Tab-separated table of C-alpha atoms and ligand atoms in Angstrom:
chain	number	residue	atom	x	y	z
M	17	MET	CA	-1.156	-9.935	18.191
M	18	ASP	CA	2.644	-9.884	18.080
M	19	LEU	CA	3.440	-7.499	20.900
M	20	GLN	CA	2.260	-6.297	24.253
M	21	LEU	CA	2.710	-2.587	24.795
M	22	GLU	CA	3.789	-1.247	28.148
M	23	PRO	CA	1.390	1.167	29.856
M	24	PHE	CA	1.856	4.529	28.106
M	25	VAL	CA	0.570	8.053	27.889
M	26	ILE	CA	0.002	9.892	24.608
M	27	VAL	CA	-0.060	13.653	24.704
M	28	ILE	CA	-1.652	15.303	21.680
M	29	PHE	CA	-1.171	18.989	20.922
M	30	GLY	CA	-3.786	20.539	18.659
M	31	ALA	CA	-6.728	18.514	19.943
M	32	SER	CA	-9.333	20.950	18.628
M	33	GLY	CA	-8.012	20.487	15.086
M	34	ASP	CA	-9.355	18.482	12.222
M	35	LEU	CA	-6.560	15.916	12.199
M	36	CYS	CA	-7.155	14.931	15.790
M	37	LYS	CA	-10.874	14.542	15.186
M	38	ARG	CA	-10.798	12.844	11.794
M	39	LYS	CA	-7.695	10.656	12.065
M	40	LEU	CA	-5.997	10.349	15.443
M	41	MET	CA	-8.986	9.678	17.659
M	42	PRO	CA	-10.627	7.124	15.341
M	43	ALA	CA	-7.255	5.386	14.979
M	44	LEU	CA	-6.783	5.144	18.750
M	45	ILE	CA	-10.299	3.841	19.279
M	46	LYS	CA	-9.758	1.214	16.565
M	47	LEU	CA	-6.482	0.131	18.164
M	48	ALA	CA	-8.200	-0.131	21.543
M	49	GLU	CA	-11.091	-2.097	20.090
M	50	GLN	CA	-8.770	-4.509	18.356
M	51	GLY	CA	-6.893	-5.161	21.590
M	52	TRP	CA	-3.598	-3.524	20.599
M	53	LEU	CA	-3.555	-1.190	23.588
M	54	PRO	CA	-2.746	-2.300	27.122
M	55	ASP	CA	-5.384	-1.937	29.849
M	56	ARG	CA	-3.407	0.847	31.420
M	57	TYR	CA	-2.900	3.827	29.156
M	58	ALA	CA	-3.734	7.495	29.232
M	59	LEU	CA	-4.527	10.039	26.602
M	60	VAL	CA	-3.912	13.697	27.298
M	61	VAL	CA	-5.336	16.041	24.687
M	62	THR	CA	-4.279	19.655	24.792
M	63	SER	CA	-5.444	22.665	22.895
M	64	ARG	CA	-4.751	26.368	22.883
M	65	ARG	CA	-8.477	26.848	22.344
M	66	PRO	CA	-11.197	26.020	24.826
M	67	ILE	CA	-12.541	22.472	24.494
M	68	GLU	CA	-15.086	20.900	26.764
M	69	ASP	CA	-14.071	17.693	28.448
M	70	GLU	CA	-17.561	16.206	28.170
M	71	LYS	CA	-18.023	17.084	24.516
M	72	PHE	CA	-14.629	15.650	23.644
M	73	LYS	CA	-15.383	12.376	25.398
M	74	ALA	CA	-18.874	12.205	23.935
M	75	ASN	CA	-17.320	12.392	20.493
M	76	LEU	CA	-14.981	9.534	21.410
M	77	PHE	CA	-17.877	7.462	22.737
M	78	SER	CA	-19.638	7.900	19.413
M	79	MET	CA	-16.708	6.250	17.652
M	80	VAL	CA	-16.752	3.103	19.771
M	81	THR	CA	-18.545	0.268	18.052
M	82	THR	CA	-17.794	-2.715	20.263
M	83	SER	CA	-17.119	-3.021	23.910
M	84	ALA	CA	-18.264	-1.409	27.148
M	85	LYS	CA	-14.721	-1.874	28.441
M	86	ILE	CA	-13.448	0.683	25.942
M	87	LEU	CA	-16.095	3.182	26.996
M	88	ALA	CA	-15.002	2.818	30.602
M	89	GLN	CA	-11.358	3.204	29.578
M	90	ILE	CA	-12.181	6.471	27.837
M	91	THR	CA	-13.985	7.796	30.867
M	92	ASP	CA	-11.043	6.971	33.119
M	93	ASN	CA	-8.059	7.506	30.856
M	94	VAL	CA	-8.748	10.591	28.778
M	95	HIS	CA	-7.663	13.954	30.158
M	96	VAL	CA	-8.469	17.232	28.448
M	97	LEU	CA	-6.116	20.168	28.962
M	98	ALA	CA	-7.797	23.117	27.264
M	99	ASP	CA	-6.600	26.732	26.975
M	100	PHE	CA	-3.089	25.381	27.216
M	101	ASP	CA	-0.482	27.452	25.409
M	102	PRO	CA	2.982	25.812	25.347
M	103	SER	CA	4.592	29.190	24.633
M	104	GLN	CA	3.777	29.977	28.271
M	105	GLY	CA	5.592	26.838	29.454
M	106	ALA	CA	4.398	23.298	30.100
M	107	LYS	CA	3.790	23.436	33.843
M	108	PRO	CA	0.078	22.462	33.687
M	109	LEU	CA	1.032	19.492	31.519
M	110	ALA	CA	3.916	18.555	33.819
M	111	ASP	CA	1.543	18.597	36.813
M	112	LEU	CA	-0.890	16.337	35.022
M	113	LEU	CA	1.793	13.926	33.824
M	114	ALA	CA	3.183	13.705	37.337
M	115	ARG	CA	-0.133	12.150	38.357
M	116	ILE	CA	-0.058	9.596	35.542
M	117	ASP	CA	2.312	6.879	36.470
M	118	HIS	CA	3.057	5.370	33.039
M	119	LYS	CA	6.686	5.058	32.115
M	120	ARG	CA	6.320	5.427	28.367
M	121	ARG	CA	5.376	8.764	26.816
M	122	LEU	CA	4.550	9.762	23.263
M	123	PHE	CA	4.071	13.399	22.275
M	124	TYR	CA	2.190	14.227	19.096
M	125	ALA	CA	2.213	17.711	17.548
M	126	ALA	CA	-0.934	17.801	15.413
M	127	THR	CA	-0.472	21.543	15.046
M	128	PRO	CA	0.731	23.982	12.393
M	129	PRO	CA	4.534	23.810	11.994
M	130	ASP	CA	5.126	27.154	13.697
M	131	GLN	CA	4.211	25.380	16.944
M	132	PHE	CA	6.727	22.516	16.636
M	133	ALA	CA	9.672	24.389	18.127
M	134	VAL	CA	7.474	26.001	20.801
M	135	ILE	CA	6.227	22.582	21.882
M	136	ALA	CA	9.706	21.016	21.845
M	137	GLU	CA	11.071	23.858	23.935
M	138	ALA	CA	8.242	23.688	26.478
M	139	LEU	CA	8.699	19.930	26.834
M	140	GLY	CA	12.468	20.271	27.085
M	141	ASN	CA	12.350	23.040	29.687
M	142	CYS	CA	10.062	21.002	31.940
M	143	SER	CA	12.115	17.813	31.366
M	144	LEU	CA	9.023	15.985	30.138
M	145	LEU	CA	10.834	14.176	27.348
M	146	LEU	CA	12.128	10.876	28.640
M	147	ASP	CA	15.022	9.075	26.956
M	148	ASP	CA	12.650	7.109	24.761
M	149	SER	CA	9.798	9.601	24.243
M	150	PRO	CA	9.130	10.236	20.569
M	151	LEU	CA	7.812	13.593	19.400
M	152	VAL	CA	5.675	13.041	16.317
M	153	LEU	CA	5.547	15.960	13.882
M	154	GLU	CA	2.757	16.265	11.345
M	155	LYS	CA	3.202	17.705	7.910
M	156	PRO	CA	3.649	20.298	6.518
M	157	LEU	CA	7.265	20.185	7.586
M	158	GLY	CA	8.015	23.729	6.513
M	159	HIS	CA	7.255	25.730	3.411
M	160	SER	CA	10.662	25.591	1.757
M	161	LEU	CA	14.098	24.143	2.330
M	162	SER	CA	15.132	27.032	4.556
M	163	SER	CA	11.939	27.047	6.635
M	164	TYR	CA	12.233	23.282	7.075
M	165	ARG	CA	15.814	23.725	8.266
M	166	SER	CA	14.926	26.383	10.767
M	167	ILE	CA	12.050	24.341	12.214
M	168	ASN	CA	14.291	21.326	12.419
M	169	ASN	CA	17.172	23.183	14.038
M	170	ALA	CA	14.844	24.618	16.669
M	171	VAL	CA	13.233	21.248	17.454
M	172	SER	CA	16.576	19.413	17.526
M	173	LYS	CA	17.822	21.625	20.329
M	174	HIS	CA	15.443	19.731	22.617
M	175	VAL	CA	14.796	16.391	20.930
M	176	SER	CA	17.380	14.048	19.482
M	177	GLU	CA	17.006	12.954	15.865
M	178	ASN	CA	16.130	9.345	16.712
M	179	LEU	CA	13.112	10.592	18.681
M	180	ILE	CA	11.759	13.008	16.070
M	181	TYR	CA	9.094	11.073	14.191
M	182	ARG	CA	8.155	12.970	11.010
M	183	ILE	CA	4.944	11.678	9.569
M	184	ASP	CA	4.142	11.063	5.960
M	185	HIS	CA	0.878	9.197	6.324
M	186	TYR	CA	1.279	7.586	2.894
M	187	LEU	CA	3.967	5.391	4.431
M	188	GLY	CA	1.348	4.017	6.811
M	189	LYS	CA	-0.879	2.800	3.996
M	190	GLU	CA	-0.911	-0.978	3.671
M	191	THR	CA	-0.506	-0.888	-0.084
M	192	VAL	CA	2.484	1.389	0.144
M	193	GLN	CA	4.212	-1.034	2.496
M	194	ASN	CA	3.179	-3.851	0.249
M	195	LEU	CA	5.189	-2.262	-2.518
M	196	LEU	CA	8.312	-3.374	-0.662
M	197	CYS	CA	6.881	-6.876	-0.233
M	198	LEU	CA	5.990	-7.095	-3.888
M	199	ARG	CA	9.533	-6.108	-4.807
M	200	PHE	CA	11.615	-7.823	-2.149
M	201	ALA	CA	9.570	-10.854	-1.192
M	202	ASN	CA	9.177	-12.106	-4.773
M	203	LEU	CA	11.974	-13.278	-6.989
M	204	ILE	CA	10.070	-12.796	-10.216
M	205	PHE	CA	9.825	-9.006	-10.208
M	206	GLU	CA	13.099	-7.784	-8.789
M	207	SER	CA	15.264	-9.238	-11.524
M	208	LEU	CA	13.249	-7.248	-14.100
M	209	TRP	CA	13.045	-4.070	-12.027
M	210	ASN	CA	15.547	-1.954	-13.926
M	211	ARG	CA	16.307	0.007	-17.076
M	212	SER	CA	16.847	-3.100	-19.186
M	213	TYR	CA	13.215	-4.159	-18.862
M	214	ILE	CA	11.201	-1.197	-17.644
M	215	ASP	CA	10.135	1.432	-20.132
M	216	HIS	CA	8.744	3.986	-17.708
M	217	VAL	CA	6.892	4.374	-14.402
M	218	GLN	CA	3.792	6.463	-13.691
M	219	ILE	CA	2.541	7.511	-10.284
M	220	THR	CA	-0.921	9.064	-10.163
M	221	VAL	CA	-2.567	10.280	-6.969
M	222	ALA	CA	-5.913	11.682	-8.071
M	223	GLU	CA	-8.390	13.379	-5.770
M	224	GLN	CA	-11.941	14.403	-6.464
M	225	GLU	CA	-12.262	16.731	-3.505
M	226	GLY	CA	-11.660	20.425	-3.927
M	227	CYS	CA	-10.095	22.828	-1.436
M	228	ALA	CA	-13.141	24.504	0.068
M	229	GLY	CA	-12.698	24.862	3.823
M	230	ARG	CA	-8.898	24.599	3.655
M	231	ALA	CA	-8.065	28.015	2.226
M	232	GLY	CA	-5.908	29.110	5.149
M	233	TYR	CA	-3.442	26.297	4.667
M	234	TYR	CA	-3.835	25.254	1.046
M	235	ASP	CA	-3.650	28.622	-0.665
M	236	LYS	CA	-0.195	29.135	0.828
M	237	ALA	CA	0.953	25.589	0.088
M	238	GLY	CA	-0.296	24.302	-3.277
M	239	THR	CA	-0.009	20.749	-4.482
M	240	MET	CA	3.741	20.807	-4.983
M	241	ARG	CA	4.273	21.286	-1.234
M	242	ASP	CA	1.114	19.507	-0.090
M	243	MET	CA	1.541	16.291	-2.093
M	244	VAL	CA	4.622	16.111	-4.338
M	245	GLN	CA	7.398	17.045	-1.901
M	246	ASN	CA	6.239	14.335	0.499
M	247	HIS	CA	3.689	11.699	-0.561
M	248	LEU	CA	4.654	11.371	-4.228
M	249	ALA	CA	8.364	11.640	-3.468
M	250	GLN	CA	8.000	8.783	-0.960
M	251	LEU	CA	6.122	6.612	-3.456
M	252	LEU	CA	8.842	7.278	-5.996
M	253	CYS	CA	11.509	6.291	-3.471
M	254	LEU	CA	9.823	3.007	-2.551
M	255	THR	CA	9.351	2.119	-6.218
M	256	ALA	CA	12.930	2.918	-7.169
M	257	MET	CA	15.101	2.144	-4.139
M	258	GLU	CA	17.564	-0.714	-3.746
M	259	GLN	CA	16.907	-3.492	-1.298
M	260	PRO	CA	17.730	-2.243	2.212
M	261	LEU	CA	20.168	-4.227	4.348
M	262	ASN	CA	17.240	-5.126	6.602
M	263	TYR	CA	13.832	-3.719	7.521
M	264	ASP	CA	15.162	-1.436	10.234
M	265	ALA	CA	14.410	2.273	10.234
M	266	ASP	CA	17.833	3.466	9.199
M	267	ALA	CA	18.438	0.797	6.586
M	268	VAL	CA	15.170	1.624	4.795
M	269	ARG	CA	15.696	5.345	5.096
M	270	ASP	CA	19.283	5.102	3.822
M	271	GLU	CA	18.012	3.582	0.585
M	272	LYS	CA	15.224	6.125	0.123
M	273	LEU	CA	17.728	8.900	0.688
M	274	LYS	CA	19.969	7.552	-2.077
M	275	VAL	CA	17.072	7.749	-4.528
M	276	LEU	CA	16.296	11.339	-3.552
M	277	ARG	CA	19.924	12.264	-4.046
M	278	CYS	CA	19.960	10.717	-7.519
M	279	LEU	CA	16.916	12.614	-8.799
M	280	SER	CA	17.650	14.756	-11.818
M	281	LYS	CA	17.400	18.504	-11.357
M	282	LEU	CA	13.855	19.620	-12.124
M	283	LYS	CA	13.525	21.787	-15.218
M	284	ARG	CA	10.628	24.004	-16.244
M	285	GLU	CA	9.925	21.961	-19.384
M	286	ASP	CA	9.422	18.840	-17.254
M	287	ILE	CA	6.755	20.394	-15.019
M	288	VAL	CA	3.110	21.236	-15.624
M	289	ILE	CA	1.023	23.000	-13.007
M	290	GLY	CA	-2.661	23.814	-13.100
M	291	GLN	CA	-5.517	25.223	-11.071
M	292	TYR	CA	-9.078	23.982	-11.336
M	293	GLY	CA	-11.812	26.244	-12.619
M	294	GLN	CA	-15.543	25.542	-12.580
M	295	GLY	CA	-16.630	22.236	-13.995
M	296	LEU	CA	-18.572	19.059	-13.487
M	297	VAL	CA	-17.504	16.414	-11.007
M	298	ASN	CA	-19.578	13.240	-11.018
M	299	GLY	CA	-22.257	15.113	-12.908
M	300	ASP	CA	-22.481	17.833	-10.241
M	301	LYS	CA	-21.493	21.442	-10.790
M	302	ALA	CA	-18.241	22.266	-9.026
M	303	THR	CA	-17.039	25.744	-8.156
M	304	SER	CA	-13.607	27.033	-9.114
M	305	TYR	CA	-10.601	26.901	-6.810
M	306	ARG	CA	-10.561	30.680	-6.576
M	307	ASP	CA	-14.169	30.640	-5.385
M	308	ASP	CA	-13.432	27.781	-2.992
M	309	VAL	CA	-10.658	29.709	-1.274
M	310	ASP	CA	-12.260	33.105	-1.786
M	311	ASN	CA	-9.221	34.574	-3.485
M	312	SER	CA	-9.913	35.771	-7.011
M	313	ALA	CA	-6.218	36.408	-7.664
M	314	SER	CA	-4.861	33.127	-6.334
M	315	SER	CA	-2.003	31.609	-8.325
M	316	THR	CA	-1.750	28.471	-6.187
M	317	GLU	CA	-1.485	25.208	-8.120
M	318	THR	CA	-3.972	22.432	-7.434
M	319	PHE	CA	-2.462	20.076	-10.015
M	320	ALA	CA	1.085	19.070	-10.867
M	321	ALA	CA	2.605	16.688	-13.370
M	322	LEU	CA	6.334	16.090	-13.496
M	323	LYS	CA	8.796	14.086	-15.510
M	324	VAL	CA	11.608	12.899	-13.279
M	325	GLY	CA	14.851	11.113	-14.031
M	326	ILE	CA	16.904	9.011	-11.630
M	327	ASN	CA	20.618	9.200	-12.268
M	328	ASN	CA	21.891	5.791	-11.297
M	329	TRP	CA	22.731	2.515	-13.004
M	330	ARG	CA	19.363	0.936	-12.300
M	331	TRP	CA	17.216	3.751	-13.687
M	332	ALA	CA	19.229	5.926	-16.067
M	333	GLY	CA	17.010	6.833	-19.029
M	334	VAL	CA	13.754	5.534	-17.483
M	335	PRO	CA	11.251	8.380	-17.018
M	336	PHE	CA	9.214	8.472	-13.825
M	337	TYR	CA	6.058	10.505	-14.349
M	338	LEU	CA	4.286	11.907	-11.302
M	339	ARG	CA	0.810	13.411	-11.383
M	340	THR	CA	-1.516	14.582	-8.658
M	341	GLY	CA	-4.371	17.028	-8.420
M	342	LYS	CA	-7.572	18.147	-6.780
M	343	ARG	CA	-10.950	18.036	-8.520
M	344	LEU	CA	-9.906	15.319	-10.935
M	345	PRO	CA	-12.548	12.915	-12.282
M	346	THR	CA	-11.967	10.306	-9.593
M	347	ARG	CA	-10.225	9.575	-6.282
M	348	GLU	CA	-7.779	6.916	-7.252
M	349	SER	CA	-4.089	6.326	-6.753
M	350	ILE	CA	-2.006	3.955	-8.811
M	351	ILE	CA	1.576	3.181	-9.643
M	352	VAL	CA	2.075	1.799	-13.136
M	353	VAL	CA	5.299	0.011	-13.981
M	354	ARG	CA	5.332	-0.379	-17.727
M	355	PHE	CA	7.712	-2.893	-19.237
M	356	LYS	CA	9.421	-2.587	-22.614
M	357	SER	CA	7.973	-4.362	-25.622
M	358	VAL	CA	9.239	-7.811	-26.538
M	359	PRO	CA	12.453	-7.575	-28.582
M	360	TYR	CA	10.978	-9.489	-31.500
M	361	ALA	CA	7.236	-9.781	-32.222
M	362	LEU	CA	6.553	-13.419	-33.064
M	363	PHE	CA	2.821	-12.717	-33.157
M	364	SER	CA	1.219	-9.756	-34.847
M	365	GLY	CA	-0.008	-6.816	-32.762
M	366	LEU	CA	2.473	-7.466	-29.960
M	367	SER	CA	4.399	-4.235	-30.309
M	368	GLU	CA	1.699	-2.258	-28.461
M	369	LEU	CA	0.969	-4.846	-25.800
M	370	ASN	CA	3.649	-4.270	-23.214
M	371	ASN	CA	3.406	-6.046	-19.890
M	372	GLN	CA	2.668	-3.787	-16.984
M	373	ILE	CA	2.103	-3.952	-13.267
M	374	VAL	CA	-0.560	-1.658	-11.868
M	375	ILE	CA	-0.347	-1.238	-8.108
M	376	ARG	CA	-3.608	0.214	-6.820
M	377	LEU	CA	-2.965	2.184	-3.669
M	378	GLN	CA	-6.573	3.198	-3.108
M	379	PRO	CA	-9.416	2.439	-3.274
M	380	ASN	CA	-9.918	-1.295	-4.092
M	381	GLU	CA	-6.321	-1.936	-3.115
M	382	GLY	CA	-4.548	-4.564	-5.136
M	383	VAL	CA	-2.105	-5.428	-7.869
M	384	LYS	CA	-2.847	-6.188	-11.508
M	385	LEU	CA	-0.271	-7.779	-13.741
M	386	GLN	CA	-0.981	-7.448	-17.435
M	387	VAL	CA	0.145	-10.466	-19.438
M	388	ASN	CA	-0.526	-11.336	-23.051
M	389	ASN	CA	-2.557	-14.407	-23.728
M	390	LYS	CA	-3.662	-16.349	-26.793
M	391	LEU	CA	-7.258	-15.819	-27.741
M	392	PRO	CA	-8.705	-19.351	-27.998
M	393	GLY	CA	-9.648	-20.452	-31.490
M	394	PRO	CA	-8.247	-21.788	-34.742
M	395	GLY	CA	-6.544	-19.725	-37.407
M	396	ASN	CA	-3.827	-17.167	-36.810
M	397	VAL	CA	-2.618	-16.761	-33.261
M	398	ARG	CA	-4.317	-13.709	-31.847
M	399	VAL	CA	-2.908	-12.245	-28.659
M	400	GLU	CA	-4.823	-10.218	-26.110
M	401	PRO	CA	-3.789	-8.524	-22.872
M	402	HIS	CA	-5.321	-9.967	-19.690
M	403	GLN	CA	-5.016	-8.978	-16.050
M	404	LEU	CA	-3.788	-11.292	-13.323
M	405	ASN	CA	-5.682	-9.757	-10.508
M	406	LEU	CA	-4.732	-9.692	-6.830
M	407	ASN	CA	-7.405	-7.892	-4.839
M	408	PHE	CA	-6.204	-7.327	-1.306
M	409	SER	CA	-9.775	-7.559	-0.049
M	410	ASP	CA	-9.764	-11.206	-1.197
M	411	VAL	CA	-6.663	-12.110	0.792
M	412	GLY	CA	-6.663	-10.112	3.987
M	413	ASN	CA	-8.520	-8.283	6.678
M	414	VAL	CA	-10.122	-4.909	6.263
M	415	MET	CA	-7.485	-2.317	5.394
M	416	PRO	CA	-6.580	-0.373	8.525
M	417	ASP	CA	-6.219	3.380	8.285
M	418	ALA	CA	-2.626	4.572	7.931
M	419	TYR	CA	-2.759	6.354	11.278
M	420	GLU	CA	-3.498	3.120	13.150
M	421	ARG	CA	-0.279	1.625	11.909
M	422	LEU	CA	1.746	4.778	12.417
M	423	LEU	CA	0.544	5.402	15.970
M	424	LEU	CA	1.228	1.831	16.960
M	425	ASP	CA	4.717	1.975	15.454
M	426	ALA	CA	5.487	5.196	17.315
M	427	LEU	CA	4.308	3.603	20.567
M	428	ARG	CA	6.597	0.668	19.895
M	429	GLY	CA	9.497	2.992	19.088
M	430	ASN	CA	9.686	1.811	15.501
M	431	ALA	CA	10.581	4.684	13.168
M	432	THR	CA	10.820	2.726	9.914
M	433	LEU	CA	7.726	4.391	8.458
M	434	TYR	CA	8.701	7.855	9.626
M	435	MET	CA	11.023	10.198	7.777
M	436	ARG	CA	14.541	11.061	8.813
M	437	ASP	CA	15.894	14.603	8.710
M	438	ASP	CA	18.228	14.035	5.748
M	439	GLU	CA	15.391	12.519	3.699
M	440	VAL	CA	13.073	15.472	4.234
M	441	GLU	CA	15.896	17.862	3.527
M	442	ALA	CA	16.814	16.053	0.286
M	443	SER	CA	13.230	16.090	-0.815
M	444	TRP	CA	12.911	19.840	-0.222
M	445	GLN	CA	16.179	20.328	-2.093
M	446	TRP	CA	14.794	18.388	-5.036
M	447	ILE	CA	11.446	20.205	-5.220
M	448	GLU	CA	12.782	23.721	-4.563
M	449	PRO	CA	13.389	24.659	-8.254
M	450	ALA	CA	9.783	23.734	-9.081
M	451	LEU	CA	8.689	26.295	-6.488
M	452	THR	CA	11.083	29.018	-7.551
M	453	THR	CA	13.339	29.379	-10.609
M	454	GLU	CA	11.835	26.567	-12.701
M	455	ARG	CA	8.174	27.100	-11.798
M	456	PRO	CA	6.224	27.099	-15.084
M	457	ALA	CA	3.180	29.199	-15.946
M	458	LEU	CA	-0.005	28.173	-14.150
M	459	GLU	CA	-2.681	26.746	-16.455
M	460	GLN	CA	-6.388	26.424	-15.786
M	461	TYR	CA	-8.321	23.148	-16.102
M	462	PRO	CA	-12.027	22.525	-15.676
M	463	ALA	CA	-12.930	20.680	-12.467
M	464	GLY	CA	-13.647	17.040	-13.276
M	465	THR	CA	-10.935	16.689	-15.948
M	466	TRP	CA	-7.415	15.243	-15.857
M	467	GLY	CA	-5.653	18.592	-15.540
M	468	PRO	CA	-4.244	20.897	-18.206
M	469	ASP	CA	-3.700	19.537	-21.734
M	470	ASN	CA	0.016	20.083	-21.297
M	471	ALA	CA	0.043	17.248	-18.767
M	472	GLN	CA	-0.793	14.914	-21.675
M	473	ILE	CA	1.740	16.603	-23.927
M	474	LEU	CA	4.432	16.118	-21.283
M	475	LEU	CA	4.229	12.362	-21.894
M	476	ALA	CA	3.357	12.451	-25.579
M	477	ALA	CA	6.769	14.027	-26.243
M	478	THR	CA	8.379	10.702	-25.250
M	479	GLY	CA	5.688	8.568	-26.905
M	480	HIS	CA	3.930	7.751	-23.632
M	481	ARG	CA	0.359	8.165	-22.387
M	482	TRP	CA	-1.081	8.488	-18.900
M	483	VAL	CA	-2.872	5.347	-17.807
M	484	ASN	CA	-6.404	6.145	-16.704
M	485	PRO	CA	-6.766	4.651	-13.187
M	486	GLN	CA	-10.494	4.109	-13.755
M	487	ILE	CA	-9.687	1.379	-16.266
M	488	TYR	CA	-7.996	-0.605	-13.510
M	489	SER	CA	-10.457	-0.070	-10.675
T	519	BG6	C1	-2.787	15.218	2.898
T	519	BG6	C2	-2.961	16.472	2.104
T	519	BG6	O1	-1.470	15.104	3.352
T	519	BG6	O2	-3.106	14.081	2.090
T	519	BG6	C3	-4.359	16.560	1.520
T	519	BG6	O3	-2.721	17.603	2.917
T	519	BG6	C4	-4.703	15.311	0.760
T	519	BG6	O4	-4.479	17.693	0.671
T	519	BG6	C5	-4.435	14.079	1.599
T	519	BG6	O5	-6.071	15.370	0.415
T	519	BG6	C6	-4.617	12.819	0.777
T	519	BG6	O6	-4.520	11.720	1.630
T	519	BG6	P1	-5.341	10.382	1.345
T	519	BG6	O7	-4.890	9.469	2.408
T	519	BG6	O8	-6.789	10.755	1.413
T	519	BG6	O9	-4.938	9.955	-0.027
């Protein structure tokens, strides 16, 4: 335990929502159970809808696995403010906070983005934001570059940039942070991490789940906004960025920003988008996207594959392929860094056997390094690829959920794993053509497959092939 937090209060807006239930509350309970939280803290959960105090606490109790002390803390420290609409001002919240004597405050907007400015204004007008109170904003951060800008301008009138914590929960994943360790805590990789040695990079974030139950949000967003503009763009940045001056928030974000600004302009021929139809997932019949969202005319993409270039000295000419989709055969995320072939093949068969690093983000987190090895035996030297295998489960504790890390960082005032305004803006700028002028035709793919055939053709044109994450699980 490397820090002791001061007594604090967290105020969550949108407490009746899914995110609060599925992610934020379990993360807080875990942090409490593991002793990260001080004895004196308070949690205020607010919702525009009615929520019952007792039901809310009962749900929290059900998450506690260890100590009676935590149960007592919940009973004493959790306050439910239901039917609270910030557009009518924050007086009821101000009255409640006045009774809670903790100096540190964290506000968390787990709401749709149209509420961000309303919440910031209500907090500002009642002077509830202290000099060091972060306001955490959940994604989606807008729907386009211009909507992002208008949300941001409205929020910034009340909250200064260093206190706006924009979440991309992928940055809270252990394996994503480990990417920086792999690169910058080891001498052996970084010297090879450039266009002279790397042939191409692939980032696959595959999901098996469909979109049933999320129609309201997803059908307006699509995977380009839901996944590529944020999660995949961040993974790309961490894979490609230069070493930051230090591990401080601005130093890390400066380097990610440079990558975003070097991305080549997206062109229609470098993008494939698809939407899942009926199919078989894990042997079970799966309904089509249009049925899932009850919109027979929907043209929302549930799959995207992109070929991206980075215009700088380190990466010029090295393609970065990004792929993500719903209703794919498996839920697996990997980053594959494929090296060039040896310049001269001393042994036969070597030309195909390039070294590669496969970073498994989830599940079975770990890193596999493919090296070529002599097959034991007399006669001609026969070479075979083998995996040096680093399973994180063998070396560490259980992987914490991303939200545990992110909440703790926000409480400590550490914004390194949160996104800065200019980063989000640059990422919207980059993706905008794929949503508008360069958006290609939508193709259908059966649920349970790896997306439209054109996603394979996208790579075949440069002599590459997608790596199937299942091979490396
Ligand atoms: C969310 C998206 O941001 O990330 C979801 O809105 C997606 O559509 C989810 O399923 C994936 O996150 P994870 O952590 O399950 O990979």
